[in-house]
mmCIF file of C-alpha atoms in Angstrom:
data_model
loop_
_atom_site.group_PDB
_atom_site.id
_atom_site.type_symbol
_atom_site.label_atom_id
_atom_site.label_comp_id
_atom_site.label_asym_id
_atom_site.label_seq_id
_atom_site.Cartn_x
_atom_site.Cartn_y
_atom_site.Cartn_z
ATOM 1 C CA MET A 1 0.335 0.140 -0.104
ATOM 2 C CA VAL A 2 2.648 2.186 1.195
ATOM 3 C CA SER A 3 4.802 1.881 -2.299
ATOM 4 C CA TRP A 4 1.721 2.089 -4.230
ATOM 5 C CA SER A 5 0.901 5.854 -2.440
ATOM 6 C CA LEU A 6 4.536 6.936 -3.658
ATOM 7 C CA SER A 7 4.015 5.620 -7.107
ATOM 8 C CA SER A 8 0.669 7.474 -7.417
ATOM 9 C CA CYS A 9 2.374 10.162 -5.563
ATOM 10 C CA CYS A 10 5.155 10.839 -8.174
ATOM 11 C CA CYS A 11 2.754 10.430 -10.896
ATOM 12 C CA LEU A 12 0.850 13.091 -9.859
ATOM 13 C CA GLN A 13 3.302 14.982 -9.404
ATOM 14 C CA GLU A 14 5.033 13.934 -13.180
ATOM 15 C CA TYR A 15 1.585 14.824 -14.604
ATOM 16 C CA SER A 16 0.930 18.266 -12.736
ATOM 17 C CA GLY A 17 4.003 19.246 -14.713
ATOM 18 C CA ALA A 18 3.116 17.908 -17.949
ATOM 19 C CA VAL A 19 -0.012 19.376 -17.914
ATOM 20 C CA PRO A 20 0.382 23.217 -17.363
ATOM 21 C CA ALA A 21 3.260 22.526 -19.992
ATOM 22 C CA SER A 22 0.739 21.349 -23.164
ATOM 23 C CA SER A 23 -1.626 24.411 -21.884
ATOM 24 C CA SER A 24 0.964 26.335 -22.408
ATOM 25 C CA GLU A 25 1.362 25.194 -25.761
ATOM 26 C CA THR A 26 -2.277 25.039 -26.324
ATOM 27 C CA GLN A 27 -2.157 28.585 -25.288
ATOM 28 C CA LEU A 28 0.665 30.362 -27.436
ATOM 29 C CA ALA A 29 -0.309 28.624 -30.571
ATOM 30 C CA GLY A 30 -3.862 30.495 -29.137
ATOM 31 C CA THR A 31 -1.824 33.446 -29.015
ATOM 32 C CA ALA A 32 -0.747 33.276 -32.469
ATOM 33 C CA VAL A 33 -3.761 32.366 -33.930
ATOM 34 C CA LEU A 34 -5.829 35.418 -31.962
ATOM 35 C CA ALA A 35 -2.515 38.032 -33.462
ATOM 36 C CA ILE A 36 -3.187 36.914 -36.517
ATOM 37 C CA GLY A 37 -6.651 37.025 -37.212
ATOM 38 C CA LEU A 38 -6.142 40.764 -34.748
ATOM 39 C CA TRP A 39 -3.502 41.107 -37.800
ATOM 40 C CA LEU A 40 -5.769 40.309 -40.774
ATOM 41 C CA ARG A 41 -8.476 41.951 -39.494
ATOM 42 C CA PHE A 42 -7.456 45.520 -38.345
ATOM 43 C CA ASP A 43 -3.600 45.867 -40.515
ATOM 44 C CA VAL A 44 -3.764 49.484 -42.274
ATOM 45 C CA GLN A 45 -3.983 46.811 -45.643
ATOM 46 C CA THR A 46 -6.787 44.371 -45.151
ATOM 47 C CA LYS A 47 -8.855 46.138 -43.034
ATOM 48 C CA SER A 48 -10.217 48.191 -46.150
ATOM 49 C CA ILE A 49 -11.813 44.207 -47.021
ATOM 50 C CA PHE A 50 -14.120 44.563 -44.308
ATOM 51 C CA GLU A 51 -15.183 48.268 -45.668
ATOM 52 C CA LEU A 52 -15.193 47.143 -49.252
ATOM 53 C CA GLU A 53 -19.134 45.774 -50.565
ATOM 54 C CA SER A 54 -18.747 42.770 -50.818
ATOM 55 C CA ASN A 55 -21.424 39.694 -51.212
ATOM 56 C CA ASN A 56 -17.917 37.378 -51.169
ATOM 57 C CA MET A 57 -17.730 36.242 -47.579
ATOM 58 C CA THR A 58 -15.646 33.990 -47.615
ATOM 59 C CA PHE A 59 -12.399 36.090 -46.174
ATOM 60 C CA TYR A 60 -14.935 37.870 -43.435
ATOM 61 C CA THR A 61 -15.463 34.844 -42.030
ATOM 62 C CA GLY A 62 -12.631 33.410 -41.863
ATOM 63 C CA VAL A 63 -10.947 35.466 -40.023
ATOM 64 C CA TYR A 64 -13.312 36.162 -37.350
ATOM 65 C CA ILE A 65 -13.008 32.191 -36.829
ATOM 66 C CA LEU A 66 -9.249 32.703 -36.323
ATOM 67 C CA ILE A 67 -10.070 35.774 -33.693
ATOM 68 C CA GLY A 68 -13.090 33.195 -32.015
ATOM 69 C CA ALA A 69 -10.655 29.979 -32.062
ATOM 70 C CA GLY A 70 -7.456 32.253 -31.057
ATOM 71 C CA ALA A 71 -8.972 33.298 -28.331
ATOM 72 C CA LEU A 72 -10.978 29.502 -27.022
ATOM 73 C CA MET A 73 -7.669 28.182 -27.744
ATOM 74 C CA MET A 74 -5.849 30.834 -24.859
ATOM 75 C CA LEU A 75 -8.383 30.374 -22.802
ATOM 76 C CA VAL A 76 -9.005 26.402 -22.736
ATOM 77 C CA GLY A 77 -5.106 26.673 -21.794
ATOM 78 C CA PHE A 78 -5.685 28.350 -19.298
ATOM 79 C CA LEU A 79 -7.834 26.194 -18.019
ATOM 80 C CA GLY A 80 -6.060 23.673 -17.809
ATOM 81 C CA CYS A 81 -2.822 25.184 -16.414
ATOM 82 C CA CYS A 82 -5.159 26.060 -13.612
ATOM 83 C CA GLY A 83 -6.859 22.719 -13.212
ATOM 84 C CA ALA A 84 -3.149 20.722 -12.731
ATOM 85 C CA LEU A 85 -1.783 23.944 -9.947
ATOM 86 C CA GLN A 86 -4.725 23.210 -8.224
ATOM 87 C CA GLU A 87 -5.352 19.471 -8.733
ATOM 88 C CA SER A 88 -8.415 20.378 -9.150
ATOM 89 C CA GLN A 89 -10.719 17.059 -11.693
ATOM 90 C CA CYS A 90 -13.705 19.318 -12.241
ATOM 91 C CA MET A 91 -11.485 22.116 -14.360
ATOM 92 C CA LEU A 92 -8.806 19.259 -16.261
ATOM 93 C CA GLY A 93 -12.143 17.495 -17.140
ATOM 94 C CA LEU A 94 -13.556 20.618 -18.619
ATOM 95 C CA PHE A 95 -10.561 20.810 -20.245
ATOM 96 C CA PHE A 96 -10.201 17.639 -21.695
ATOM 97 C CA VAL A 97 -13.752 18.115 -22.926
ATOM 98 C CA PHE A 98 -12.970 21.257 -24.555
ATOM 99 C CA LEU A 99 -9.634 19.608 -25.964
ATOM 100 C CA PHE A 100 -11.296 17.636 -27.318
ATOM 101 C CA VAL A 101 -13.797 19.519 -29.217
ATOM 102 C CA ILE A 102 -11.546 21.797 -30.841
ATOM 103 C CA PHE A 103 -9.341 18.814 -32.330
ATOM 104 C CA ALA A 104 -12.433 17.606 -33.457
ATOM 105 C CA LEU A 105 -13.533 19.672 -35.455
ATOM 106 C CA GLU A 106 -9.594 21.337 -36.286
ATOM 107 C CA ILE A 107 -10.163 17.824 -38.416
ATOM 108 C CA ALA A 108 -13.299 18.494 -39.777
ATOM 109 C CA THR A 109 -12.429 21.847 -40.602
ATOM 110 C CA ALA A 110 -8.850 19.971 -42.771
ATOM 111 C CA ILE A 111 -11.754 17.943 -44.180
ATOM 112 C CA TRP A 112 -13.662 20.691 -45.506
ATOM 113 C CA GLY A 113 -10.257 22.630 -46.729
ATOM 114 C CA PHE A 114 -9.094 20.293 -48.774
ATOM 115 C CA ALA A 115 -12.508 18.124 -50.387
ATOM 116 C CA ASN A 116 -13.127 22.396 -50.906
ATOM 117 C CA LYS A 117 -9.497 23.523 -51.941
ATOM 118 C CA GLU A 118 -10.696 24.620 -55.644
ATOM 119 C CA LYS A 119 -14.151 26.539 -54.339
ATOM 120 C CA ILE A 120 -12.472 28.515 -51.823
ATOM 121 C CA VAL A 121 -9.506 29.237 -54.536
ATOM 122 C CA GLU A 122 -12.257 29.631 -57.273
ATOM 123 C CA GLU A 123 -14.043 32.130 -54.139
ATOM 124 C CA LEU A 124 -10.685 34.018 -53.463
ATOM 125 C CA GLN A 125 -9.939 34.548 -57.243
ATOM 126 C CA ASP A 126 -13.765 35.760 -58.096
ATOM 127 C CA PHE A 127 -13.573 38.209 -54.508
ATOM 128 C CA TYR A 128 -9.982 39.396 -56.291
ATOM 129 C CA ARG A 129 -11.089 40.176 -59.728
ATOM 130 C CA GLU A 130 -14.431 41.360 -57.872
ATOM 131 C CA THR A 131 -11.940 44.244 -56.403
ATOM 132 C CA TYR A 132 -10.272 44.607 -59.812
ATOM 133 C CA GLU A 133 -13.322 46.070 -61.059
ATOM 134 C CA LYS A 134 -13.706 48.473 -58.008
ATOM 135 C CA ARG A 135 -10.043 49.181 -58.619
ATOM 136 C CA SER A 136 -11.144 53.641 -58.800
ATOM 137 C CA GLN A 137 -12.899 52.570 -54.676
ATOM 138 C CA PRO A 138 -9.518 54.198 -51.800
ATOM 139 C CA ALA A 139 -10.052 50.565 -50.104
ATOM 140 C CA ALA A 140 -10.313 48.363 -53.579
ATOM 141 C CA ARG A 141 -6.950 49.851 -54.464
ATOM 142 C CA GLU A 142 -5.722 49.725 -51.073
ATOM 143 C CA ILE A 143 -7.210 45.318 -50.821
ATOM 144 C CA LEU A 144 -5.172 44.510 -54.304
ATOM 145 C CA LYS A 145 -1.952 46.596 -53.175
ATOM 146 C CA ALA A 146 -2.184 43.197 -50.010
ATOM 147 C CA PHE A 147 -2.926 41.134 -52.567
ATOM 148 C CA HIS A 148 -0.333 42.220 -55.464
ATOM 149 C CA PHE A 149 2.378 42.522 -51.936
ATOM 150 C CA ALA A 150 1.746 39.653 -50.595
ATOM 151 C CA LEU A 151 2.022 37.630 -53.600
ATOM 152 C CA ASN A 152 4.141 38.916 -56.079
ATOM 153 C CA CYS A 153 0.853 39.586 -58.992
ATOM 154 C CA CYS A 154 -0.049 42.360 -60.737
ATOM 155 C CA GLY A 155 -3.835 42.491 -61.711
ATOM 156 C CA ILE A 156 -6.131 40.047 -63.850
ATOM 157 C CA THR A 157 -2.963 39.962 -66.747
ATOM 158 C CA GLY A 158 0.098 40.652 -65.369
ATOM 159 C CA GLY A 159 2.790 42.031 -67.571
ATOM 160 C CA LEU A 160 2.662 45.177 -69.032
ATOM 161 C CA GLU A 161 -0.233 45.476 -65.646
ATOM 162 C CA GLN A 162 3.009 45.934 -63.675
ATOM 163 C CA GLN A 163 4.139 48.969 -64.820
ATOM 164 C CA LEU A 164 0.042 51.075 -65.149
ATOM 165 C CA MET A 165 -1.036 49.501 -61.813
ATOM 166 C CA GLU A 166 0.176 52.648 -58.550
ATOM 167 C CA SER A 167 -0.729 49.328 -56.164
ATOM 168 C CA CYS A 168 1.601 47.018 -57.495
ATOM 169 C CA PRO A 169 5.266 46.357 -56.712
ATOM 170 C CA LYS A 170 7.825 48.351 -58.842
ATOM 171 C CA LYS A 171 9.903 46.504 -61.187
ATOM 172 C CA THR A 172 11.594 47.553 -64.452
ATOM 173 C CA LEU A 173 10.277 46.437 -67.890
ATOM 174 C CA PRO A 174 11.662 43.692 -68.385
ATOM 175 C CA GLU A 175 10.887 42.072 -65.133
ATOM 176 C CA SER A 176 6.937 43.002 -65.424
ATOM 177 C CA PHE A 177 6.506 40.263 -68.887
ATOM 178 C CA THR A 178 7.296 37.988 -65.557
ATOM 179 C CA THR A 179 4.724 39.355 -63.252
ATOM 180 C CA MET A 180 2.249 36.480 -63.164
ATOM 181 C CA PRO A 181 -1.507 37.784 -63.065
ATOM 182 C CA CYS A 182 -2.789 37.229 -59.317
ATOM 183 C CA PRO A 183 -5.701 34.442 -60.398
ATOM 184 C CA LYS A 184 -3.342 33.002 -60.666
ATOM 185 C CA ALA A 185 -0.695 33.228 -58.200
ATOM 186 C CA ILE A 186 -3.810 32.437 -55.674
ATOM 187 C CA ASP A 187 -3.800 28.854 -57.673
ATOM 188 C CA ASP A 188 -0.275 28.293 -56.591
ATOM 189 C CA VAL A 189 -0.422 29.626 -53.577
ATOM 190 C CA PHE A 190 -2.700 27.461 -52.961
ATOM 191 C CA ASN A 191 -1.277 24.069 -54.236
ATOM 192 C CA SER A 192 2.742 25.245 -53.233
ATOM 193 C CA LYS A 193 1.782 26.089 -49.613
ATOM 194 C CA LEU A 194 -0.576 23.066 -48.896
ATOM 195 C CA ASN A 195 2.173 21.016 -47.404
ATOM 196 C CA VAL A 196 2.848 23.944 -44.891
ATOM 197 C CA ILE A 197 -0.834 24.134 -43.945
ATOM 198 C CA GLY A 198 -1.120 20.431 -43.680
ATOM 199 C CA ALA A 199 2.312 20.289 -41.072
ATOM 200 C CA VAL A 200 0.946 23.103 -39.164
ATOM 201 C CA GLY A 201 -2.213 22.145 -38.862
ATOM 202 C CA LEU A 202 -0.857 18.165 -37.004
ATOM 203 C CA GLY A 203 1.813 19.988 -35.678
ATOM 204 C CA ILE A 204 -1.365 21.880 -33.496
ATOM 205 C CA ALA A 205 -3.100 18.559 -33.315
ATOM 206 C CA VAL A 206 -0.546 16.797 -31.504
ATOM 207 C CA ILE A 207 0.143 19.582 -28.928
ATOM 208 C CA MET A 208 -4.121 18.827 -28.829
ATOM 209 C CA ILE A 209 -3.829 14.989 -28.128
ATOM 210 C CA PHE A 210 -0.890 15.039 -25.442
ATOM 211 C CA GLY A 211 -2.483 17.864 -23.530
ATOM 212 C CA MET A 212 -5.954 15.280 -23.843
ATOM 213 C CA ILE A 213 -3.512 11.808 -22.951
ATOM 214 C CA PHE A 214 -1.720 13.833 -19.718
ATOM 215 C CA SER A 215 -5.414 15.570 -18.582
ATOM 216 C CA MET A 216 -6.395 12.531 -18.270
ATOM 217 C CA VAL A 217 -3.580 10.654 -16.207
ATOM 218 C CA LEU A 218 -3.442 13.083 -13.792
ATOM 219 C CA CYS A 219 -7.360 13.329 -12.949
ATOM 220 C CA CYS A 220 -7.192 9.168 -12.584
ATOM 221 C CA ALA A 221 -4.112 10.037 -10.378
ATOM 222 C CA ILE A 222 -5.084 12.813 -8.975
ATOM 223 C CA ARG A 223 -8.541 10.501 -7.893
ATOM 224 C CA ARG A 224 -5.939 8.221 -6.507
ATOM 225 C CA ASN A 225 -3.971 9.646 -4.931
ATOM 226 C CA ARG A 226 -7.828 11.606 -2.620
ATOM 227 C CA GLU A 227 -9.585 7.329 -2.355
ATOM 228 C CA MET A 228 -6.067 6.494 -0.277
ATOM 229 C CA VAL A 229 -5.897 9.968 1.686
#
């Protein structure tokens, strides 16, 4: 009985440190996601998207999902850290449930994203074309500038548009002929960066899995320890 009690205490101390570490990683990931969402919402260039009248809601929805998901991950990480430090089974249980829900949503989003990749690309291309047609508006010009500098592209056809549009990065005439049109650049980014996006998502998923495992093991260790007291 004594050896079992000592083993339980050692296990409790070990996972009491593992859960806050996992919670901190969840909080850091949440902070990064929230920061990206807030930057996209309030940056001088991208906030113009919210001032432009448009029927395309993909960007709006995506930004607000990032903000909400980041805030939720920070809250969940804080909950797990407090639960581990206070050895609260209730808080650790909630930490597990919230992590599981976020994990399930992440998997569902990844599946939906891969299944609808072409649709997402088409919607972004349509949004760019719609903004391009409104380029006489100051807000539209700021959005085009954000696209052009981020993707190193220019206009619908590329080429000489580089020399004619003020919102495009400045290049010499020979360089302009190699400038990619933005609809094609959008497609290339999604195809070339898909592995990077998948790797980041996988990393976050692994952190969540370890967080769920550690929280359940710690919860069981706390219960056993209290039963022996």
